[in-house]
Short mmCIF file of C-alpha atoms in Angstrom, two decimals:
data_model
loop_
_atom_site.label_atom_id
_atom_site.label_comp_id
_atom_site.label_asym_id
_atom_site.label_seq_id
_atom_site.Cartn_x
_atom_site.Cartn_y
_atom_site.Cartn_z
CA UNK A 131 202.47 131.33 -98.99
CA UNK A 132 204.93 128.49 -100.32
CA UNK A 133 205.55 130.31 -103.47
CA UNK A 134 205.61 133.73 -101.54
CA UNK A 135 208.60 132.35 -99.42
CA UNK A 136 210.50 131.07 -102.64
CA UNK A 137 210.50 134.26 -104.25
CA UNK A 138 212.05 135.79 -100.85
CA UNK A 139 214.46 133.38 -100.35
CA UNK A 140 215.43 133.95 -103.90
CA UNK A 141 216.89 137.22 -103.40
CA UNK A 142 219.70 135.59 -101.87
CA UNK A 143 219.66 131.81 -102.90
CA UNK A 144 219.86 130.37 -106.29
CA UNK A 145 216.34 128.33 -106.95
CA UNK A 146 218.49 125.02 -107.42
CA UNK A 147 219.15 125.48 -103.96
CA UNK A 148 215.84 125.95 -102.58
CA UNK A 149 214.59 123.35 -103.99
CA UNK A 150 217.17 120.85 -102.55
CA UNK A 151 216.87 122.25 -99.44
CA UNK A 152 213.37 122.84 -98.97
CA UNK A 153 213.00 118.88 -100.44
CA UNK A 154 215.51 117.93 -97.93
CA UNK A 155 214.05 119.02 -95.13
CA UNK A 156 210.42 117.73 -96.00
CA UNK A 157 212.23 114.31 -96.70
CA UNK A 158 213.78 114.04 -93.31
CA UNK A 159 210.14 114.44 -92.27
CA UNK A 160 208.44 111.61 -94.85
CA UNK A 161 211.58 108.94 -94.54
CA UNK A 162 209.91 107.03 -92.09
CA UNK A 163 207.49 105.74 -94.60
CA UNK A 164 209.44 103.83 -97.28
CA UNK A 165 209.59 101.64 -94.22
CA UNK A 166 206.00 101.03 -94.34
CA UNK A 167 204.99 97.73 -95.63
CA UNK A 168 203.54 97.85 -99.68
CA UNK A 169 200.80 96.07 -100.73
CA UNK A 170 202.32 93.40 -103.18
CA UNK A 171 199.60 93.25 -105.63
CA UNK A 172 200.02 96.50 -106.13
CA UNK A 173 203.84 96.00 -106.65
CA UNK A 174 203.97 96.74 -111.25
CA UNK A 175 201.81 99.10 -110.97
CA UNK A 176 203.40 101.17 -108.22
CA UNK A 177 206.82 100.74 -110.03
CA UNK A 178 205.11 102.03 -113.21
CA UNK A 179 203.66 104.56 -111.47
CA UNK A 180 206.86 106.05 -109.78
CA UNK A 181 208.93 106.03 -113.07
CA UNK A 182 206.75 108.41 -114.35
CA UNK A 183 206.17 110.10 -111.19
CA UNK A 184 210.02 110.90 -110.39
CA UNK A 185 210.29 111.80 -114.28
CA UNK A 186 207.53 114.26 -114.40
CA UNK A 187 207.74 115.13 -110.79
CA UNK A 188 210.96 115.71 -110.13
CA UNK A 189 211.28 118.21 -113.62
CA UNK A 190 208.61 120.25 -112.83
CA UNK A 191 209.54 121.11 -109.24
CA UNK A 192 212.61 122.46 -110.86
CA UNK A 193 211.24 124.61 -113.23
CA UNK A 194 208.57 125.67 -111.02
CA UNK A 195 211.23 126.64 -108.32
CA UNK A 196 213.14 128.73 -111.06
CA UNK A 197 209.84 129.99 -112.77
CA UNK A 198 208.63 131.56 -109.14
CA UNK A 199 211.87 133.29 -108.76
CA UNK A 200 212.00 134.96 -112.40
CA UNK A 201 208.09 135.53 -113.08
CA UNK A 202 205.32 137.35 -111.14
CA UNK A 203 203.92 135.20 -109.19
CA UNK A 204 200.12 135.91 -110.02
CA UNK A 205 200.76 135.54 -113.96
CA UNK A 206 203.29 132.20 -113.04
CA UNK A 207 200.20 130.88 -111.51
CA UNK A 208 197.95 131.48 -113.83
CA UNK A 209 199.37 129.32 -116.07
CA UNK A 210 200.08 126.73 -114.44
CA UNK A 211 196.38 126.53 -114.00
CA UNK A 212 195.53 125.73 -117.64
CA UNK A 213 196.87 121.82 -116.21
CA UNK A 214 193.80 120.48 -116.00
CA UNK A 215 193.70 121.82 -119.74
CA UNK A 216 196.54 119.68 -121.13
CA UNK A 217 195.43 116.44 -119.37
CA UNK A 218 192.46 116.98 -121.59
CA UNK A 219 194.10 117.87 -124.64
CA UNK A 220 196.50 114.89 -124.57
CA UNK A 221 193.16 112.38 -123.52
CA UNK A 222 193.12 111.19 -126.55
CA UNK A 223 196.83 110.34 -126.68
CA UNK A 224 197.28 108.82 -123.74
CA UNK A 225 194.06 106.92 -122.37
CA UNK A 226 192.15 107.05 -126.33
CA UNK A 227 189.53 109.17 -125.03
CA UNK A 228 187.04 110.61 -127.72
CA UNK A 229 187.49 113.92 -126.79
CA UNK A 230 184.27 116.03 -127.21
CA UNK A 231 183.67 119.66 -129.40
CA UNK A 232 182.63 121.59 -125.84
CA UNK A 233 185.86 120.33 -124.39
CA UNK A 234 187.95 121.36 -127.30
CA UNK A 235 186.60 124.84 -127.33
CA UNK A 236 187.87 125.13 -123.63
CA UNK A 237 190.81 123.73 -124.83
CA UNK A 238 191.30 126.68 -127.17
CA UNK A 239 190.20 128.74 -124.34
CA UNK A 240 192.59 128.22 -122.04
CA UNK A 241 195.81 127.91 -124.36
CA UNK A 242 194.72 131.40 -126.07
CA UNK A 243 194.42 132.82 -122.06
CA UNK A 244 198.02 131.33 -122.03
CA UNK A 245 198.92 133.15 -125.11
CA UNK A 246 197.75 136.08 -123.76
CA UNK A 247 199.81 135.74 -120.58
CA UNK A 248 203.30 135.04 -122.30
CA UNK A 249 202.14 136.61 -125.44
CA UNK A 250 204.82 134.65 -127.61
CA UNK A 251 206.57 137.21 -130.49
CA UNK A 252 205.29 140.14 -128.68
CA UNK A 253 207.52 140.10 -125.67
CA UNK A 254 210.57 138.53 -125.18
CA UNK A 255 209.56 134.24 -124.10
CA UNK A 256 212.84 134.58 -121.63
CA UNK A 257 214.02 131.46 -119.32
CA UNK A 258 211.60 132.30 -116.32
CA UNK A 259 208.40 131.86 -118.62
CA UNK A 260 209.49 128.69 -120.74
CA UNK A 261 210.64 127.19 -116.92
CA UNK A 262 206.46 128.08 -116.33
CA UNK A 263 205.15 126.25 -119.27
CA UNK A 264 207.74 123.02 -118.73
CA UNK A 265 206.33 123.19 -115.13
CA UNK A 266 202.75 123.00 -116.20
CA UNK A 267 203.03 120.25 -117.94
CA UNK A 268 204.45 118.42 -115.59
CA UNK A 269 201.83 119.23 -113.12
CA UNK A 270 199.22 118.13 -115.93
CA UNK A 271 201.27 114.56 -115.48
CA UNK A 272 200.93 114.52 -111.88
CA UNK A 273 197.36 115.31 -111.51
CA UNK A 274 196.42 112.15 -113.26
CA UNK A 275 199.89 110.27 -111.51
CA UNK A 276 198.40 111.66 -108.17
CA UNK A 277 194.80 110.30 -108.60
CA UNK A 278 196.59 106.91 -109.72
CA UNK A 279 198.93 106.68 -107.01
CA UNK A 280 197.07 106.88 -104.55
CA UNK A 281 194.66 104.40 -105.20
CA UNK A 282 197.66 101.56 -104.94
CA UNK A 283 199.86 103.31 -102.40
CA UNK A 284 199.52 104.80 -98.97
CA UNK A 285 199.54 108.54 -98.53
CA UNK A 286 202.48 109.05 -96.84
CA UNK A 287 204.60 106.63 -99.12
CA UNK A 288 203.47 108.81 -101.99
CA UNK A 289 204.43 111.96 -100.62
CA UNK A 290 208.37 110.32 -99.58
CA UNK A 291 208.31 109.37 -103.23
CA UNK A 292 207.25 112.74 -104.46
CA UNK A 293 209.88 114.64 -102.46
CA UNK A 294 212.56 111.52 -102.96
CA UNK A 295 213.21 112.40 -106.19
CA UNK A 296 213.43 116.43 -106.30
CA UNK A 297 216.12 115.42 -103.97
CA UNK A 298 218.28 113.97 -106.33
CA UNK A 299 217.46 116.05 -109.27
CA UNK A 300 218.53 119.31 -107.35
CA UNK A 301 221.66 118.04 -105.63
CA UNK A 302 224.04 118.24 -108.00
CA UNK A 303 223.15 121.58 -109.89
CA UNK A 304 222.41 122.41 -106.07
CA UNK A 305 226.13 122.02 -105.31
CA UNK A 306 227.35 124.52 -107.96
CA UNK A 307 225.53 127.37 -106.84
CA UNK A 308 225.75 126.97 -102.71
CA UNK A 309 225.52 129.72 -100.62
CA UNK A 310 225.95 128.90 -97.14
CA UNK A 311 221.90 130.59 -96.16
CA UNK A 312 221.68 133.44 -93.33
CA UNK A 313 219.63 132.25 -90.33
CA UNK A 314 217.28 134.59 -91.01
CA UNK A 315 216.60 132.83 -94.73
CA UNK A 316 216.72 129.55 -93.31
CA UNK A 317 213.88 130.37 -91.37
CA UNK A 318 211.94 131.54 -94.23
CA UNK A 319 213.27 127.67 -95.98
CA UNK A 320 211.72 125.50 -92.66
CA UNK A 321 208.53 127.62 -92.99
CA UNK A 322 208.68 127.23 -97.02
CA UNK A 323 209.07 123.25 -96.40
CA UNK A 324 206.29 123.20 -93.93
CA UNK A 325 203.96 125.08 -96.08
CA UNK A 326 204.66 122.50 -99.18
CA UNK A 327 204.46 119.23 -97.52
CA UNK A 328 201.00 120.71 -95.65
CA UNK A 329 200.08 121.36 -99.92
CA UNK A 330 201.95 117.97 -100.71
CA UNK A 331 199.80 115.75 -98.23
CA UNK A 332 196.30 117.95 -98.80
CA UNK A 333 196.41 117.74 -102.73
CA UNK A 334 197.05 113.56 -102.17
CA UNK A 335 194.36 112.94 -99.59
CA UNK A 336 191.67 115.32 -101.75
CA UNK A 337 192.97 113.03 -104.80
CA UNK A 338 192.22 110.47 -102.69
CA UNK A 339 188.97 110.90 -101.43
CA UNK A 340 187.02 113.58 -103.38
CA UNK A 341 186.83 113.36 -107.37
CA UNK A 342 189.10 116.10 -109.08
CA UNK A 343 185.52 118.13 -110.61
CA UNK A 344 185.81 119.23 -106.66
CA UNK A 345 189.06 119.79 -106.14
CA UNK A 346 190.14 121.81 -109.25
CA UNK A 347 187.46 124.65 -108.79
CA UNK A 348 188.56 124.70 -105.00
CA UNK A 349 192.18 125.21 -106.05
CA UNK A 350 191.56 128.17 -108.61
CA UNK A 351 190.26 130.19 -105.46
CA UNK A 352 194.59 130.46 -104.87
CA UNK A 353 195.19 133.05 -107.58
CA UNK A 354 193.05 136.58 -106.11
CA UNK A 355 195.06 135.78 -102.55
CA UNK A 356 198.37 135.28 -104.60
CA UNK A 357 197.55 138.35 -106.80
CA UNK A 358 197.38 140.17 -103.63
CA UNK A 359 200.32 138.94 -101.93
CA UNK A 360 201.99 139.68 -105.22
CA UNK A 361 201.07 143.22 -104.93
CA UNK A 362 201.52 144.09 -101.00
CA UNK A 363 204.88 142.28 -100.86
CA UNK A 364 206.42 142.60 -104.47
CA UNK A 365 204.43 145.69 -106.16
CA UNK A 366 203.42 143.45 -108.79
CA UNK A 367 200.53 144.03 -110.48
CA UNK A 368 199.41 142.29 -113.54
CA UNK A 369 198.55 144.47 -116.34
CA UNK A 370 194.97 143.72 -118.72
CA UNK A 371 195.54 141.17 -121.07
CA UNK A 372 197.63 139.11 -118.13
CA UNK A 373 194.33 139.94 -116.21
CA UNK A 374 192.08 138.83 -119.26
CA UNK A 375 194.34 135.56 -119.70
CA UNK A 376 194.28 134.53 -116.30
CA UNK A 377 190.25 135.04 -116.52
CA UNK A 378 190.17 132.52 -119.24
CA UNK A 379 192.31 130.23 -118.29
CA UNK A 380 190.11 130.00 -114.92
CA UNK A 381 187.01 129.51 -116.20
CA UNK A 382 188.09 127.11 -119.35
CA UNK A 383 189.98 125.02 -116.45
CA UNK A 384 186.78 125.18 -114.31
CA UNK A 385 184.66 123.86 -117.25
CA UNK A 386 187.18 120.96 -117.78
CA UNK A 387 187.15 120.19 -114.30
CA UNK A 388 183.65 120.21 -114.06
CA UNK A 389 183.28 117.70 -117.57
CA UNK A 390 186.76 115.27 -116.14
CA UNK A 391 187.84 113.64 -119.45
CA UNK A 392 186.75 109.61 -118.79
CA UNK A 393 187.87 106.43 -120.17
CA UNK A 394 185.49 103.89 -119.53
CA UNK A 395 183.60 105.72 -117.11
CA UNK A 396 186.05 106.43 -114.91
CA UNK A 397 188.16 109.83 -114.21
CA UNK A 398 191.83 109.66 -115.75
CA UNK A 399 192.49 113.27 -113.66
#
């Protein structure tokens, strides 16, 4: 419904400044726990962890805001899906994991339901779509900064943190588009901030307490209720090989969540 309300909205606001206000409001509503009390111990790692966090974060809320304003929303999410995908592709890289020939395949799997989706020198790759894949990887960052995070930080410090730094990003590209909102749209931006920081807090506390081979399968069940709000409210309907990509991407994603790349024998994602 989040994404629903941003592609309303965007009729009549530029994305910049949906995303600083719908931040801004969820902020006001989080502030109270930078005042919590931190764990010391915990006090390099946590730094570590937010550099990253407000780098990768705060980038792809941008692009995602932009990306849900200029793409349909069922192909948008469809990509963004093939995450899970990239934090297994770049194992290797980042935590040395010996990535595996069945995990590869989905790997190849996914990105060629991707290709099918933007379908690169076929149709034009225009702003909306590149804001997409920037997005996704960013959310491929934060699913293994999420799991992290939460293990040295309280919930609701994580989520101030999360929403801190869109903040900032936003404000000042924010301030050369204003457009003083109708009451009618800010309605639909308090609803839009409520939906997302219900998301916000639900993805950290799954993170938190369920391993992410439950909680990525659980999340692909978003894209047939999306689909369909795409077509009742926009008349969007995605044609076959967006259908086809979105298919693989879903079930490659499913088989990497179900096989979580490991280091160790633990889950990085």
């Amino acid at each position: 419904m989040g994404n629903s309300a941003v592609r309303v909205v965007a009729a009549d606001l530029h994305p910049f400044q949906i995303s600083f206000m719908a931040n801004t409001l969820i902020l006001a509503v989080v502030w109270p726990a930078f005042k919590e009390r931190a764990d010391p111990i915990h006090r390099p790692t946590r730094r570590r962890l937010y550099t990253f966090t407000a780098i990768f974060g705060g980038i792809s809320n941008l692009s995602w805001f932009y990306a849900l304003a200029n793409v349909p929303l069922a192909e948008a999410t469809a990509v963004t899906f093939a995450a899970p995908i990239l934090v297994t592709a770049l194992a290797g890289v980042m935590f040395g994991e010996k990535v595996g020939l069945e995990r590869w395949l989905a790997v190849l799997a996914g990105f060629s339901g991707v290709i099918l989706i933007v379908r690169p020198g076929f149709t034009a790759l225009d702003a909306g779509m590149v804001a997409v894949l920037i997005s996704t990887v960013g959310m491929a960052a934060l699913y293994v900064l999420s799991k992290q995070l939460t293990r040295v930080e309280g919930m609701r410090r994580a989520a101030a943190m999360m929403t801190a730094i869109p903040v900032v990003m936003s404000a000042i590209p924010a301030v050369w588009v204003w457009k003083t909102p109708s009451l009618s749209t800010m309605g639909w931006i308090v609803a839009m901030a409520a939906v997302i920081y219900g998301g916000r807090m639900s993805m950290l506390l799954a993170f938190r307490n369920a391993p992410a081979s439950v909680v990525m399968p659980l999340d692909f069940g978003r894209l047939p209720f999306i689909a369909a709000i795409a077509y009742v409210a926009f008349g969007e309907v995605p044609d076959g090989l967006a259908l086809a990509g979105a298919a693989l991407i879903v079930v490659a994603s499913g088989y990497v969540a179900l096989r979580p790349p490991t280091v160790g024998g633990q889950n990085v994602a």
